[in-house]
Short mmCIF file of C-alpha atoms and ligand atoms in Angstrom, two decimals:
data_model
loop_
_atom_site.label_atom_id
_atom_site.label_comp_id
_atom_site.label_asym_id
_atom_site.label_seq_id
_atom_site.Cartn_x
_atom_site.Cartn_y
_atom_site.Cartn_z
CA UNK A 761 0.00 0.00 0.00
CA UNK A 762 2.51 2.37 0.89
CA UNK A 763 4.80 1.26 -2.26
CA UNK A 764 1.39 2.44 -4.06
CA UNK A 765 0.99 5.74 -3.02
CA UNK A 766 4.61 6.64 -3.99
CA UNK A 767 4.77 5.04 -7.15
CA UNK A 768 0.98 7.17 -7.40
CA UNK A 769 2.87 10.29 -5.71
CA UNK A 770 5.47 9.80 -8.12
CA UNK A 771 3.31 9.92 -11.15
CA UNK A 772 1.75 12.99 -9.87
CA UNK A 773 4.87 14.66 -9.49
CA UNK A 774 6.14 13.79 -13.00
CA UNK A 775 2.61 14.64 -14.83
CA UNK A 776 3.15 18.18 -12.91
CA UNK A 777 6.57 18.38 -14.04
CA UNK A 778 5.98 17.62 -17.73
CA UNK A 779 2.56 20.33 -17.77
CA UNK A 780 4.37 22.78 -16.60
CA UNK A 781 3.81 25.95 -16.20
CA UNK A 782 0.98 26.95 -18.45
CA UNK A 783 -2.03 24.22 -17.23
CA UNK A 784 -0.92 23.18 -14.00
CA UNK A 785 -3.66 25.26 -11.47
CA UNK A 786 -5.22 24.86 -7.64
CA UNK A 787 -8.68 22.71 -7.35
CA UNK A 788 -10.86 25.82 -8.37
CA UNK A 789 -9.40 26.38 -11.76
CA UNK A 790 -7.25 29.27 -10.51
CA UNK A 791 -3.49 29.39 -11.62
CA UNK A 792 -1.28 29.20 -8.47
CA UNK A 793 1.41 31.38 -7.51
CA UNK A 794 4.37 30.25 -5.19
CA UNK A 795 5.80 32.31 -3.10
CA UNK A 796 8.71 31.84 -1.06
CA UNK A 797 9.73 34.52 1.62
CA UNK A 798 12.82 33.58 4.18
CA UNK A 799 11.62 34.25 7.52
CA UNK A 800 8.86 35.94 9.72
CA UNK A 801 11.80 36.91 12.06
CA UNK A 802 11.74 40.36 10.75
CA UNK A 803 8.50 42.57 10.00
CA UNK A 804 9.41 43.54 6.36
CA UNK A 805 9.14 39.98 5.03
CA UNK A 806 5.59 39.02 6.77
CA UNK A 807 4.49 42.26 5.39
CA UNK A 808 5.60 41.28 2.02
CA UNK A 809 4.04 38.16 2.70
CA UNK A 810 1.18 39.61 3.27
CA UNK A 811 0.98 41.66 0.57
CA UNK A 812 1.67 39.95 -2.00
CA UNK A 813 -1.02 37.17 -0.41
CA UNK A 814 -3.72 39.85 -0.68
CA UNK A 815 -3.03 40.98 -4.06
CA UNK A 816 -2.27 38.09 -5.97
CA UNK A 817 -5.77 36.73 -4.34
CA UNK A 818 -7.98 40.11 -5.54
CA UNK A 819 -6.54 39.48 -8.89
CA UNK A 820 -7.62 35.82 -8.90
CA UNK A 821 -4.63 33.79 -8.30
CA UNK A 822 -4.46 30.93 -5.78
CA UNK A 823 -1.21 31.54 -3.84
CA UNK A 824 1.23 29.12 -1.90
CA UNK A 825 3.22 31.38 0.76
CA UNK A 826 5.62 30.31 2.89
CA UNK A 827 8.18 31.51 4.92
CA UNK A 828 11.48 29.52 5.44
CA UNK A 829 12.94 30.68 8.76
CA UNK A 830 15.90 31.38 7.64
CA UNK A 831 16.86 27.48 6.73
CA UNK A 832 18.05 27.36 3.04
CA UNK A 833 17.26 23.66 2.98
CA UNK A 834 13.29 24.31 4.24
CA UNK A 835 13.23 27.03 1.38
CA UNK A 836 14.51 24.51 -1.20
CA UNK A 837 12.01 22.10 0.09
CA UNK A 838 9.48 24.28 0.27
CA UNK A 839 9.90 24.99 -3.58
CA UNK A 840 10.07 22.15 -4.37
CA UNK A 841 6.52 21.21 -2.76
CA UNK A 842 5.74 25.18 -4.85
CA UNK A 843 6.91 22.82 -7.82
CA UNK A 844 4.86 19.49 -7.56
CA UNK A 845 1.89 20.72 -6.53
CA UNK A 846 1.33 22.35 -9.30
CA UNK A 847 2.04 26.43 -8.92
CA UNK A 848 2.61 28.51 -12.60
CA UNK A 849 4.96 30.72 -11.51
CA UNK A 850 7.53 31.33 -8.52
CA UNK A 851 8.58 34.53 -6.56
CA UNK A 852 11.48 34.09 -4.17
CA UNK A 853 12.68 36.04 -1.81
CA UNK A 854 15.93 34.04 -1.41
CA UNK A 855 17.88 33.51 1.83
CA UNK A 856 20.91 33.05 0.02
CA UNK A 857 20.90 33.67 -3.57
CA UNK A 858 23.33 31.19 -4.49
CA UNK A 859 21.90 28.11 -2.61
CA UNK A 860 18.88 27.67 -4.13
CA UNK A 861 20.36 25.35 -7.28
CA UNK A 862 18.44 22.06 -6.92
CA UNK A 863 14.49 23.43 -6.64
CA UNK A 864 15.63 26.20 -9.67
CA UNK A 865 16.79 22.85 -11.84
CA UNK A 866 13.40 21.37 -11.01
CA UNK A 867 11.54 24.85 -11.99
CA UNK A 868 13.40 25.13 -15.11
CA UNK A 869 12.67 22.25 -15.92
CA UNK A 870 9.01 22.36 -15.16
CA UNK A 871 9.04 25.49 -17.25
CA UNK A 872 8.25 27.26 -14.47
CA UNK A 873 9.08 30.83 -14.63
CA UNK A 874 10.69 32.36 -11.74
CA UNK A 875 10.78 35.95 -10.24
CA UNK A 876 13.71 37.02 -7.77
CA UNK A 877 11.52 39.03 -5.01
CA UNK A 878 13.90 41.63 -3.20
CA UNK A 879 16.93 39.57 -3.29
CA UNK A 880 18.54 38.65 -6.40
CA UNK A 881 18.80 34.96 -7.33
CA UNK A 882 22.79 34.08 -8.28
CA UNK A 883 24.28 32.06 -10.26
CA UNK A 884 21.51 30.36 -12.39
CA UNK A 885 19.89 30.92 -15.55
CA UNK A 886 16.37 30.09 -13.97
CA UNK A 887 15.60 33.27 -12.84
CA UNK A 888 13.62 35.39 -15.43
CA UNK A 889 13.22 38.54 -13.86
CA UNK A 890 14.02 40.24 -10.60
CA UNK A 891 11.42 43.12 -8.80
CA UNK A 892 13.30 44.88 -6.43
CA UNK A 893 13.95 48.47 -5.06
CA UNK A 894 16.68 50.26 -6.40
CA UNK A 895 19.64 49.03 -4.04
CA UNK A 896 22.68 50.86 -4.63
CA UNK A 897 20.43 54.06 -4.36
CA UNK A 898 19.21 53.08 -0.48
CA UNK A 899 23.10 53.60 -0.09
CA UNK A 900 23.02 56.69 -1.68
CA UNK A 901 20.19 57.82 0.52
CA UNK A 902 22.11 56.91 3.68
CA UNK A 903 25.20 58.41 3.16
CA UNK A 904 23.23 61.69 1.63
CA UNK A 905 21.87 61.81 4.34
CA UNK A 906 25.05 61.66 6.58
CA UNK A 907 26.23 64.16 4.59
CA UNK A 908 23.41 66.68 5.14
CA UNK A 909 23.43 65.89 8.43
CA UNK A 910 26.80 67.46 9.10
CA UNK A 911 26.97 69.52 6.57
CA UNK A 912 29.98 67.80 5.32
CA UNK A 913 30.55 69.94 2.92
CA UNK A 914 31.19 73.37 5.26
CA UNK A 915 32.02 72.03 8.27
CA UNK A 916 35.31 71.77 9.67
CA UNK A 917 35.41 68.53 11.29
CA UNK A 918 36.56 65.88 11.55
CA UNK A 919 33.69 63.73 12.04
CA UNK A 920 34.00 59.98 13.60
CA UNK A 921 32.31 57.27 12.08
CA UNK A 922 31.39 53.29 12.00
CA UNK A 923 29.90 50.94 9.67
CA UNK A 924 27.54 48.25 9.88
CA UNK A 925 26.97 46.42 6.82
CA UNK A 926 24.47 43.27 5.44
CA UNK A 927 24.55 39.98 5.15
CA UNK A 928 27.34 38.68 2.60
CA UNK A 929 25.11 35.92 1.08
CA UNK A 930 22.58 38.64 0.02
CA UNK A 931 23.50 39.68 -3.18
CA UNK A 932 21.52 43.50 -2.03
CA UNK A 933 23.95 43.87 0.81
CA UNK A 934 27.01 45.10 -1.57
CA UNK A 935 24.92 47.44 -3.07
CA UNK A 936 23.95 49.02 -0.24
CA UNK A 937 27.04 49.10 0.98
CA UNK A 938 29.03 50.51 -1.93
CA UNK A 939 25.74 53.04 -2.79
CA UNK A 940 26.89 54.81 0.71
CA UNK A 941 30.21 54.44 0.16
CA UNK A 942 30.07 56.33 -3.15
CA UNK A 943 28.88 59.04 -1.46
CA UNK A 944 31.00 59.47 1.87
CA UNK A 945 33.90 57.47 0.39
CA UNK A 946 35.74 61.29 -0.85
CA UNK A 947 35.02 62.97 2.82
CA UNK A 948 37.06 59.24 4.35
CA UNK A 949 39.48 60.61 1.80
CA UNK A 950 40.17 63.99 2.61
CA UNK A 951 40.22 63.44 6.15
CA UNK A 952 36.74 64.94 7.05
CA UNK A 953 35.39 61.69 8.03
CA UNK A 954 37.71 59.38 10.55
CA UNK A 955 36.56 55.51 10.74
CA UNK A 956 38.26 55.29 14.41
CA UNK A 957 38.29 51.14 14.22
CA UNK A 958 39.60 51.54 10.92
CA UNK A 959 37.12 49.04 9.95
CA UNK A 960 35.97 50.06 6.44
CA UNK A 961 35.79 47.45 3.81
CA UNK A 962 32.59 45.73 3.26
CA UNK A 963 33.95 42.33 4.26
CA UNK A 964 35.23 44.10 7.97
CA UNK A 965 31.89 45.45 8.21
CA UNK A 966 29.29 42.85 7.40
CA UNK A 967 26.93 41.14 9.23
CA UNK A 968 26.05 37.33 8.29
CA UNK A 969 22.01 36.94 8.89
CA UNK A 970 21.49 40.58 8.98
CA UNK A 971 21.38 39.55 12.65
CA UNK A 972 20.44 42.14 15.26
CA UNK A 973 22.73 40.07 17.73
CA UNK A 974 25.70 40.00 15.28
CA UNK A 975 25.46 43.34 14.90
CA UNK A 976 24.94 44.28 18.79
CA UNK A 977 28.45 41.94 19.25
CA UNK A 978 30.25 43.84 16.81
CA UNK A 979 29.28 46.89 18.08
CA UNK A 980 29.97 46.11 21.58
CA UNK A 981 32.98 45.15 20.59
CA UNK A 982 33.83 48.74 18.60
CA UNK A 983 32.81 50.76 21.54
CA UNK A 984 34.72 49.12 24.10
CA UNK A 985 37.89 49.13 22.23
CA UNK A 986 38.07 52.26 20.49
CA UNK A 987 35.36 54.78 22.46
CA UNK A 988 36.09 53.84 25.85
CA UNK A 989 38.35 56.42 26.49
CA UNK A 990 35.66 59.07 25.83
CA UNK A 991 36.40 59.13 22.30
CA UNK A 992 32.45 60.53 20.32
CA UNK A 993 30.99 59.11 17.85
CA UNK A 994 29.37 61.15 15.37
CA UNK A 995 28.07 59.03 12.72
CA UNK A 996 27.31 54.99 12.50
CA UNK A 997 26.47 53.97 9.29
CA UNK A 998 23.56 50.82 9.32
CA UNK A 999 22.73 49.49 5.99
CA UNK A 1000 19.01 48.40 7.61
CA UNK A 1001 17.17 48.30 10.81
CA UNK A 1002 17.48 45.11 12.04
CA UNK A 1003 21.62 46.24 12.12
CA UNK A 1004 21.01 50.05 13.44
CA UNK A 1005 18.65 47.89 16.51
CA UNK A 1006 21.93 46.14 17.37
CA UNK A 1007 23.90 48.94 17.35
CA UNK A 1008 21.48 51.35 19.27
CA UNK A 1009 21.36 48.20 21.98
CA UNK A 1010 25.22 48.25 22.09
CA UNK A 1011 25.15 52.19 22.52
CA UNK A 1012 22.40 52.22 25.23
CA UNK A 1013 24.86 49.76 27.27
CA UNK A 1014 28.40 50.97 26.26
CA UNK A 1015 28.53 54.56 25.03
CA UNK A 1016 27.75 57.62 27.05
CA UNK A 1017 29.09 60.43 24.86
CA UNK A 1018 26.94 62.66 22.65
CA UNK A 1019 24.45 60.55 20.60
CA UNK A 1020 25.35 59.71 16.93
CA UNK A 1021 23.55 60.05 13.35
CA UNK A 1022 22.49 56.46 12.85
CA UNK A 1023 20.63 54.98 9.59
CA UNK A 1024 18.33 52.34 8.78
CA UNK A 1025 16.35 51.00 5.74
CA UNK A 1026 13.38 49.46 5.87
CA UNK A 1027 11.17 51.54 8.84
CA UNK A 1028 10.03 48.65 10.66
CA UNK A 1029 7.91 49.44 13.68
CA UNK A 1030 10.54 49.25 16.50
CA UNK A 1031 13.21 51.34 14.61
CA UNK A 1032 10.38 54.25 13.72
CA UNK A 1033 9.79 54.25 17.39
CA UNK A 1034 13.75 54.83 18.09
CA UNK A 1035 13.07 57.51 15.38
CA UNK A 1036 10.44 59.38 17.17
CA UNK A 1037 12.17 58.84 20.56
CA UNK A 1038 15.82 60.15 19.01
CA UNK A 1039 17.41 56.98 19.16
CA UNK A 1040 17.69 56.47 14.95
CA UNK A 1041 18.42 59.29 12.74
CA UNK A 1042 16.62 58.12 9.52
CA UNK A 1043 15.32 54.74 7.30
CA UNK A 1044 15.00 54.37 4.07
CA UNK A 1045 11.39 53.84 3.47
CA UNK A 1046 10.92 51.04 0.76
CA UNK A 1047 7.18 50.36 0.65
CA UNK A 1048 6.26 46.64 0.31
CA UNK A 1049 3.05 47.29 -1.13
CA UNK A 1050 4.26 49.30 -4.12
CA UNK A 1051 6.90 46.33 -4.73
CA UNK A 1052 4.01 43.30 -4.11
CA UNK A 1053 1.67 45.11 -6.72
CA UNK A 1054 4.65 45.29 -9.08
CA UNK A 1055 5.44 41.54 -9.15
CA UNK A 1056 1.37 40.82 -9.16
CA UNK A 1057 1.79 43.05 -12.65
CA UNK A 1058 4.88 41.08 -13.65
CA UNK A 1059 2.91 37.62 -12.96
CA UNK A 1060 -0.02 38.62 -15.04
CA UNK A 1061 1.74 39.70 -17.66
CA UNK A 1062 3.82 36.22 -17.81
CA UNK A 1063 0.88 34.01 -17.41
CA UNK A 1064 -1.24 35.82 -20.80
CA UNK A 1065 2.24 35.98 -22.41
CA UNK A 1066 2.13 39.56 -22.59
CA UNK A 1067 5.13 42.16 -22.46
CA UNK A 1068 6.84 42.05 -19.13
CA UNK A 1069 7.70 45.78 -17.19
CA UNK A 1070 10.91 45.84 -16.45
CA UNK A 1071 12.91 48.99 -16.07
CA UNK A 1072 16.60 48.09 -15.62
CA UNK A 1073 18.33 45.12 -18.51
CA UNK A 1074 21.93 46.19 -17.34
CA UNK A 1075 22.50 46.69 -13.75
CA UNK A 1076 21.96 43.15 -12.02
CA UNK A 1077 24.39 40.64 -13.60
CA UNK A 1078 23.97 37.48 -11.50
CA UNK A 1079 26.82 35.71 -12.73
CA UNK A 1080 24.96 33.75 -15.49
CA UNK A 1081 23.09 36.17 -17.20
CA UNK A 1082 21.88 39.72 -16.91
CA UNK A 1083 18.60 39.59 -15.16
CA UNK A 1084 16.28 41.76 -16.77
CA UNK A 1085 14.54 43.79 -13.71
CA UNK A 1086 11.85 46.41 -12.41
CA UNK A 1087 13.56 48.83 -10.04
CA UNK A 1088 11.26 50.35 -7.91
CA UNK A 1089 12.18 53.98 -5.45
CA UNK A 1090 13.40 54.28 -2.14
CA UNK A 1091 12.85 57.15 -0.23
CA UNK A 1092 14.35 58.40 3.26
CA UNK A 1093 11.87 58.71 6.19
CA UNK A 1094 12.95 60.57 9.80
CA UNK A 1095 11.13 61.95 12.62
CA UNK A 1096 10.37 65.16 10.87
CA UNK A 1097 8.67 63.23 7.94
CA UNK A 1098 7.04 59.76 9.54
CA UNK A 1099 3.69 60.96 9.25
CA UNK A 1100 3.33 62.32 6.26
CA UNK A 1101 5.31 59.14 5.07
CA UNK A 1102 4.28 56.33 7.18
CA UNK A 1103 1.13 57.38 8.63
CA UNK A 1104 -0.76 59.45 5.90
CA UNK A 1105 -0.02 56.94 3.01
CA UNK A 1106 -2.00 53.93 5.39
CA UNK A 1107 1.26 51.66 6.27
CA UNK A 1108 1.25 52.24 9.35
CA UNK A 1109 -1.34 53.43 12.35
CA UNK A 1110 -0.65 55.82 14.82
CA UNK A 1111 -1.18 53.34 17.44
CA UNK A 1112 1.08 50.68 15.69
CA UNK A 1113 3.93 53.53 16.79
CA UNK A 1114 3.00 54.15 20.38
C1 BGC B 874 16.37 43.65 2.11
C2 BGC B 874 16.29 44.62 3.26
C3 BGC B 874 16.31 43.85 4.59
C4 BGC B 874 17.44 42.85 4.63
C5 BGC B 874 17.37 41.96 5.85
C6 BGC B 874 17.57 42.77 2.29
O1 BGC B 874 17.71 41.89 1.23
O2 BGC B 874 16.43 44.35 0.88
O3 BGC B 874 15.11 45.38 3.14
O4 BGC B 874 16.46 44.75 5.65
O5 BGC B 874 17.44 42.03 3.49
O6 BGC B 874 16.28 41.12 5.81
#
């Protein structure tokens, strides 16, 4: 009995396989969309969850969604189930963009087209098109903003600074990186800005998991070596807000000098708090529903064959090919702005902030 239901299992999966993208569908008839997100650890992904759930369901899709907690074997499983049980298309939002080769064989050769969600998928020729926002300018946003801040340009200074970079599997977390580092790089140059670890290359700086805990250690580990002695900080530089958290722990515990310009991406609810309360300086705003609705365009458009939007065919080389891609706008959001921003535009409530 048991042999039976995996030869029958079997059979299933190979019939799905050799359909394929274009009549494989959920029980009512609906074509089914996978979608793969890699934890609910941190608030941005179960909002993009979320999203995309709600609008891939008003526009008559039946969806999959699952998150992966942060395991890139459960996300390869779990597309692999996206696979076999029958889904048209695939957006991931991968944990690590080059570990997801085995369940993007299996799509490809389903004929399943896939969509990198956020994160760029590496090294495969799988991937058809990535939705994103534009990475290298959240960078640029930061480190504008550092510079404004200071007025980098007139004062005298010099200013001290730190760095706090992403994860080094996440293909984003270079851009980031090297999008504020194209701005502040000249003032490290001349002087005006003084990294007192001397820590200042990406790989010195990064943080593997985005983890607010690796990034508290770190941090921790800057202030008691190098600020101890009453040295200020002026500026730390966070690529997102699960980072700036661990730093503004590591500050609350270690640091008593005057309070420094720190940055985030992403505005998640307890970092827009430290915003309002003058514990973070700024976060790059990136909102999930403008990105969910692009990618529930971008599916449409693949399933009736139709032109796909992209906006970017040169930027995101992922080692294979040159992913063609939709970049969508970041913009900066700080205590003077939230509520025009956050509130006004229905992301957040006011309560949600209190
Ligand atoms: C996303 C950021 C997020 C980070 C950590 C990046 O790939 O673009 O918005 O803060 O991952 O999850």
């Amino acid at each position: 009995m048991k042999k039976l239901l995996s030869v029958l299992l079997s059979v299933a999966v190979i019939a799905t396989l050799l359909t394929g993208c274009g009549g494989a569908g959920g029980a009512s008839g609906a074509k089914k969309v996978g979608v793969s997100m890699p934890t609910k650890d941190l608030q941005r992904w179960n909002q993009d969850g979320a999203n995309m759930e709600k609008e891939l369901k008003a526009a008559g899709y039946e969806v999959d969604l699952q998150f992966a907690n942060n395991d890139v074997q459960q996300q390869v499983s779990q597309i692999e189930n996206m696979i076999s049980s029958g889904c048209s298309v695939l957006v991931i939002a991968a944990i690590e963009g080059s570990s997801l080769g085995e369940a993007l064989d299996m799509a490809k050769k389903a004929n399943i087209p896939v969509i990198a969600y956020d994160r760029l998928i590496m090294n495969s020729d799988a991937v058809s098109y990535y939705a994103t926002f534009d990475n290298f300018k959240v960078g640029v946003v930061q480190g504008e903003y550092v510079v404004k801040s200071l007025d980098l340009d007139n004062a005298a200074g010099p200013f001290n600074i730190e760095f706090t970079a992403g994860d080094p599997g996440d293909n984003n977390a270079g851009f980031f990186f090297n999008g504020a580092m194209s701005v502040v790089q000249k003032y490290i140059d001349d002087g005006k800005l003084n990294v007192v670890s001397g820590q200042k290359t990406f790989e010195e700086v990064a943080t593997p998991t985005w983890g607010t805990d690796v990034a508290q250690s770190r941090a921790e580990n800057i202030l008691s070596s190098f600020y101890a002695d009453g040295t200020e900080l002026d500026v730390w530089l966070c690529s997102n807000d699960s980072t700036a958290l661990g730093v503004t722990n590591a500050l609350a515990a270690n640091y008593t000098g005057k309070y420094p310009i720190i940055t985030g991406q992403d505005c998640d609810i307890e970092n827009t708090k430290n915003m309002i309360a003058g514990k973070q300086s700024m976060s790059v705003f990136k909102d999930t529903r403008t990105l969910a609705s692009q990618v529930v365009k971008m599916v449409g458009q693949i399933l009736s064959n139709q032109t796909v939007d992209v906006n970017d065919t040169t930027t995101y080389d992922n080692g294979v090919k040159v992913v063609p891609s939709f970049l969508c706008e970041p913009v900066f959001a700080d205590a003077n702005n939230y509520k025009q921003i956050l509130i006004d535009s229905g992301y957040y409530t006011e309560d949600q902030l209190k």
